[in-house]
Amino acid sequence: DAIEGVSAPASSDYKGSEAGSENETKNIMWLLDEVKPDVVINLRTTGNKITYDYGLSDEVYKKSYAYADLLSKLFVYTRDDSCFGKSYFGSLEGYAACEMEIPALRICIGAGNAPLSLNEYNSIWSSGRESLAALMAEIINNG
């Protein structure tokens, strides 16, 4: 109820008949509960930015900020310091961060419109190929 969206199935902005009602959503929620990851990362197009603040508790906020800061330097993407709050409640990141208290990031890769042009892939790969390994090292070393 906290998010707006279309009321019938569509290619975007359909929030489902109720929270957690879609099969892919049920599976992701089950997986998050089973694995309990240290961080959740959603790679999406477009925008060349990293979002991390969905109205979090202090502890989750500090970790999310640190991970977003690290990745923004490695990817050379802007760290978006906006608080997205309720507008992201229906997203993977909003659920992980707000409901499960798992740091969660959205990395918006590429600058063009989706689907991205093949011309963008080399720069995306060049800037990001080592970033997830660096993030894993950060998590292992600093929790």
PDB file of C-alpha atoms in Angstrom:
ATOM      1  CA  ASP A   1       0.000   0.000   0.000  1.00  0.00           C
ATOM      2  CA  ALA A   2       2.983   2.330   0.473  1.00  0.00           C
ATOM      3  CA  ILE A   3       3.845   2.336  -3.234  1.00  0.00           C
ATOM      4  CA  GLU A   4       1.970   3.524  -6.274  1.00  0.00           C
ATOM      5  CA  GLY A   5       1.695   1.408  -9.373  1.00  0.00           C
ATOM      6  CA  VAL A   6      -0.681   0.124 -11.986  1.00  0.00           C
ATOM      7  CA  SER A   7      -3.468  -2.200 -10.861  1.00  0.00           C
ATOM      8  CA  ALA A   8      -3.200  -4.752 -13.683  1.00  0.00           C
ATOM      9  CA  PRO A   9      -0.195  -6.754 -14.926  1.00  0.00           C
ATOM     10  CA  ALA A  10       2.000  -4.594 -17.154  1.00  0.00           C
ATOM     11  CA  SER A  11       5.604  -4.331 -18.344  1.00  0.00           C
ATOM     12  CA  SER A  12       6.416  -1.858 -15.554  1.00  0.00           C
ATOM     13  CA  ASP A  13       5.025  -0.418 -12.326  1.00  0.00           C
ATOM     14  CA  TYR A  14       2.741  -3.374 -11.570  1.00  0.00           C
ATOM     15  CA  LYS A  15       2.928  -3.880  -7.820  1.00  0.00           C
ATOM     16  CA  GLY A  16       1.049  -7.193  -7.790  1.00  0.00           C
ATOM     17  CA  SER A  17      -2.295  -8.054  -6.280  1.00  0.00           C
ATOM     18  CA  GLU A  18      -0.725  -7.933  -2.794  1.00  0.00           C
ATOM     19  CA  ALA A  19       2.739  -7.748  -1.263  1.00  0.00           C
ATOM     20  CA  GLY A  20       4.837 -10.753  -2.271  1.00  0.00           C
ATOM     21  CA  SER A  21       2.195 -12.150  -4.617  1.00  0.00           C
ATOM     22  CA  GLU A  22       4.249 -12.663  -7.786  1.00  0.00           C
ATOM     23  CA  ASN A  23       6.072 -15.989  -8.276  1.00  0.00           C
ATOM     24  CA  GLU A  24       9.464 -14.398  -8.928  1.00  0.00           C
ATOM     25  CA  THR A  25       8.997 -12.230  -5.834  1.00  0.00           C
ATOM     26  CA  LYS A  26       8.099 -15.239  -3.680  1.00  0.00           C
ATOM     27  CA  ASN A  27      11.249 -17.011  -4.850  1.00  0.00           C
ATOM     28  CA  ILE A  28      13.503 -14.030  -4.185  1.00  0.00           C
ATOM     29  CA  MET A  29      11.964 -13.525  -0.721  1.00  0.00           C
ATOM     30  CA  TRP A  30      12.514 -17.223   0.056  1.00  0.00           C
ATOM     31  CA  LEU A  31      16.118 -17.034  -1.186  1.00  0.00           C
ATOM     32  CA  LEU A  32      16.874 -13.944   0.917  1.00  0.00           C
ATOM     33  CA  ASP A  33      15.452 -15.661   3.982  1.00  0.00           C
ATOM     34  CA  GLU A  34      17.440 -18.864   3.343  1.00  0.00           C
ATOM     35  CA  VAL A  35      20.788 -17.270   2.431  1.00  0.00           C
ATOM     36  CA  LYS A  36      20.671 -14.114   4.576  1.00  0.00           C
ATOM     37  CA  PRO A  37      23.265 -12.317   2.421  1.00  0.00           C
ATOM     38  CA  ASP A  38      25.586  -9.615   3.738  1.00  0.00           C
ATOM     39  CA  VAL A  39      24.505  -7.246   0.961  1.00  0.00           C
ATOM     40  CA  VAL A  40      21.976  -7.203  -1.886  1.00  0.00           C
ATOM     41  CA  ILE A  41      22.935  -5.637  -5.203  1.00  0.00           C
ATOM     42  CA  ASN A  42      20.518  -4.960  -8.026  1.00  0.00           C
ATOM     43  CA  LEU A  43      22.142  -4.158 -11.387  1.00  0.00           C
ATOM     44  CA  ARG A  44      19.859  -2.172 -13.661  1.00  0.00           C
ATOM     45  CA  THR A  45      20.005   0.187 -16.565  1.00  0.00           C
ATOM     46  CA  THR A  46      20.319   3.276 -16.845  1.00  0.00           C
ATOM     47  CA  GLY A  47      21.687   6.287 -15.058  1.00  0.00           C
ATOM     48  CA  ASN A  48      25.363   5.781 -14.100  1.00  0.00           C
ATOM     49  CA  LYS A  49      24.517   6.064 -10.407  1.00  0.00           C
ATOM     50  CA  ILE A  50      24.345   4.003  -7.236  1.00  0.00           C
ATOM     51  CA  THR A  51      21.434   4.323  -4.816  1.00  0.00           C
ATOM     52  CA  TYR A  52      21.523   2.954  -1.286  1.00  0.00           C
ATOM     53  CA  ASP A  53      19.212   4.844   1.093  1.00  0.00           C
ATOM     54  CA  TYR A  54      15.662   3.513   1.399  1.00  0.00           C
ATOM     55  CA  GLY A  55      14.850   4.885   4.867  1.00  0.00           C
ATOM     56  CA  LEU A  56      17.179   2.604   6.812  1.00  0.00           C
ATOM     57  CA  SER A  57      18.126   2.000  10.425  1.00  0.00           C
ATOM     58  CA  ASP A  58      21.456   3.576  11.418  1.00  0.00           C
ATOM     59  CA  GLU A  59      23.474   0.348  11.265  1.00  0.00           C
ATOM     60  CA  VAL A  60      22.133  -0.677   7.850  1.00  0.00           C
ATOM     61  CA  TYR A  61      22.528   2.891   6.578  1.00  0.00           C
ATOM     62  CA  LYS A  62      26.214   3.032   7.586  1.00  0.00           C
ATOM     63  CA  LYS A  63      27.015  -0.233   5.797  1.00  0.00           C
ATOM     64  CA  SER A  64      24.960   0.676   2.731  1.00  0.00           C
ATOM     65  CA  TYR A  65      26.680   4.047   2.526  1.00  0.00           C
ATOM     66  CA  ALA A  66      30.153   2.500   2.847  1.00  0.00           C
ATOM     67  CA  TYR A  67      29.419  -0.070   0.115  1.00  0.00           C
ATOM     68  CA  ALA A  68      27.893   2.569  -2.181  1.00  0.00           C
ATOM     69  CA  ASP A  69      30.878   4.855  -1.604  1.00  0.00           C
ATOM     70  CA  LEU A  70      33.346   2.078  -2.428  1.00  0.00           C
ATOM     71  CA  LEU A  71      31.475   1.024  -5.566  1.00  0.00           C
ATOM     72  CA  SER A  72      30.951   4.583  -6.781  1.00  0.00           C
ATOM     73  CA  LYS A  73      34.724   5.027  -6.870  1.00  0.00           C
ATOM     74  CA  LEU A  74      35.348   1.706  -8.607  1.00  0.00           C
ATOM     75  CA  PHE A  75      32.513   2.034 -11.136  1.00  0.00           C
ATOM     76  CA  VAL A  76      33.108   5.788 -11.454  1.00  0.00           C
ATOM     77  CA  TYR A  77      29.356   6.252 -10.980  1.00  0.00           C
ATOM     78  CA  THR A  78      27.672   8.923  -8.912  1.00  0.00           C
ATOM     79  CA  ARG A  79      26.651   7.894  -5.404  1.00  0.00           C
ATOM     80  CA  ASP A  80      23.088   9.178  -5.130  1.00  0.00           C
ATOM     81  CA  ASP A  81      22.626  10.387  -1.551  1.00  0.00           C
ATOM     82  CA  SER A  82      18.869  10.886  -1.893  1.00  0.00           C
ATOM     83  CA  CYS A  83      16.628   9.030   0.525  1.00  0.00           C
ATOM     84  CA  PHE A  84      14.166   7.113  -1.625  1.00  0.00           C
ATOM     85  CA  GLY A  85      12.053   5.863   1.277  1.00  0.00           C
ATOM     86  CA  LYS A  86       8.567   4.674   0.378  1.00  0.00           C
ATOM     87  CA  SER A  87       9.081   5.058  -3.369  1.00  0.00           C
ATOM     88  CA  TYR A  88      11.293   1.940  -3.268  1.00  0.00           C
ATOM     89  CA  PHE A  89       9.311  -0.216  -0.809  1.00  0.00           C
ATOM     90  CA  GLY A  90       8.143  -2.450  -3.645  1.00  0.00           C
ATOM     91  CA  SER A  91      11.663  -3.004  -4.956  1.00  0.00           C
ATOM     92  CA  LEU A  92      14.160  -5.730  -4.131  1.00  0.00           C
ATOM     93  CA  GLU A  93      16.375  -3.150  -2.463  1.00  0.00           C
ATOM     94  CA  GLY A  94      13.548  -1.648  -0.426  1.00  0.00           C
ATOM     95  CA  TYR A  95      12.442  -5.059   0.830  1.00  0.00           C
ATOM     96  CA  ALA A  96      15.965  -6.223   1.674  1.00  0.00           C
ATOM     97  CA  ALA A  97      16.952  -2.974   3.391  1.00  0.00           C
ATOM     98  CA  CYS A  98      13.739  -2.004   5.172  1.00  0.00           C
ATOM     99  CA  GLU A  99      12.148  -5.356   5.972  1.00  0.00           C
ATOM    100  CA  MET A 100      15.187  -7.621   6.378  1.00  0.00           C
ATOM    101  CA  GLU A 101      17.733  -4.964   7.430  1.00  0.00           C
ATOM    102  CA  ILE A 102      20.263  -6.102   4.817  1.00  0.00           C
ATOM    103  CA  PRO A 103      22.352  -3.372   3.169  1.00  0.00           C
ATOM    104  CA  ALA A 104      21.082  -3.036  -0.398  1.00  0.00           C
ATOM    105  CA  LEU A 105      22.321  -1.114  -3.412  1.00  0.00           C
ATOM    106  CA  ARG A 106      20.946  -0.378  -6.854  1.00  0.00           C
ATOM    107  CA  ILE A 107      23.668   0.077  -9.457  1.00  0.00           C
ATOM    108  CA  CYS A 108      22.263   1.809 -12.527  1.00  0.00           C
ATOM    109  CA  ILE A 109      24.709   0.982 -15.315  1.00  0.00           C
ATOM    110  CA  GLY A 110      25.005   2.765 -18.636  1.00  0.00           C
ATOM    111  CA  ALA A 111      23.922   6.195 -19.792  1.00  0.00           C
ATOM    112  CA  GLY A 112      21.584   5.455 -22.676  1.00  0.00           C
ATOM    113  CA  ASN A 113      18.014   4.247 -22.733  1.00  0.00           C
ATOM    114  CA  ALA A 114      17.167   0.606 -22.079  1.00  0.00           C
ATOM    115  CA  PRO A 115      17.987  -1.602 -23.771  1.00  0.00           C
ATOM    116  CA  LEU A 116      21.518  -0.238 -23.762  1.00  0.00           C
ATOM    117  CA  SER A 117      23.454   0.061 -26.979  1.00  0.00           C
ATOM    118  CA  LEU A 118      26.199  -2.512 -27.454  1.00  0.00           C
ATOM    119  CA  ASN A 119      28.574   0.473 -27.673  1.00  0.00           C
ATOM    120  CA  GLU A 120      28.212   0.947 -23.895  1.00  0.00           C
ATOM    121  CA  TYR A 121      29.251  -2.547 -22.831  1.00  0.00           C
ATOM    122  CA  ASN A 122      33.025  -2.080 -23.092  1.00  0.00           C
ATOM    123  CA  SER A 123      33.004   0.956 -20.806  1.00  0.00           C
ATOM    124  CA  ILE A 124      30.634  -0.744 -18.349  1.00  0.00           C
ATOM    125  CA  TRP A 125      32.840  -3.845 -18.221  1.00  0.00           C
ATOM    126  CA  SER A 126      36.049  -1.797 -17.954  1.00  0.00           C
ATOM    127  CA  SER A 127      34.773   0.270 -15.050  1.00  0.00           C
ATOM    128  CA  GLY A 128      33.019  -2.497 -13.160  1.00  0.00           C
ATOM    129  CA  ARG A 129      34.795  -5.791 -13.747  1.00  0.00           C
ATOM    130  CA  GLU A 130      36.687  -5.729 -10.445  1.00  0.00           C
ATOM    131  CA  SER A 131      34.133  -3.872  -8.362  1.00  0.00           C
ATOM    132  CA  LEU A 132      32.123  -6.835  -7.064  1.00  0.00           C
ATOM    133  CA  ALA A 133      35.308  -8.661  -6.056  1.00  0.00           C
ATOM    134  CA  ALA A 134      36.431  -5.507  -4.199  1.00  0.00           C
ATOM    135  CA  LEU A 135      33.049  -5.329  -2.473  1.00  0.00           C
ATOM    136  CA  MET A 136      33.333  -8.975  -1.380  1.00  0.00           C
ATOM    137  CA  ALA A 137      36.804  -8.261   0.025  1.00  0.00           C
ATOM    138  CA  GLU A 138      35.396  -5.261   1.917  1.00  0.00           C
ATOM    139  CA  ILE A 139      32.619  -7.377   3.406  1.00  0.00           C
ATOM    140  CA  ILE A 140      35.009 -10.156   4.417  1.00  0.00           C
ATOM    141  CA  ASN A 141      37.556  -7.770   5.918  1.00  0.00           C
ATOM    142  CA  ASN A 142      35.213  -5.334   7.628  1.00  0.00           C
ATOM    143  CA  GLY A 143      31.842  -7.092   7.892  1.00  0.00           C
TER     144      GLY A 143
END
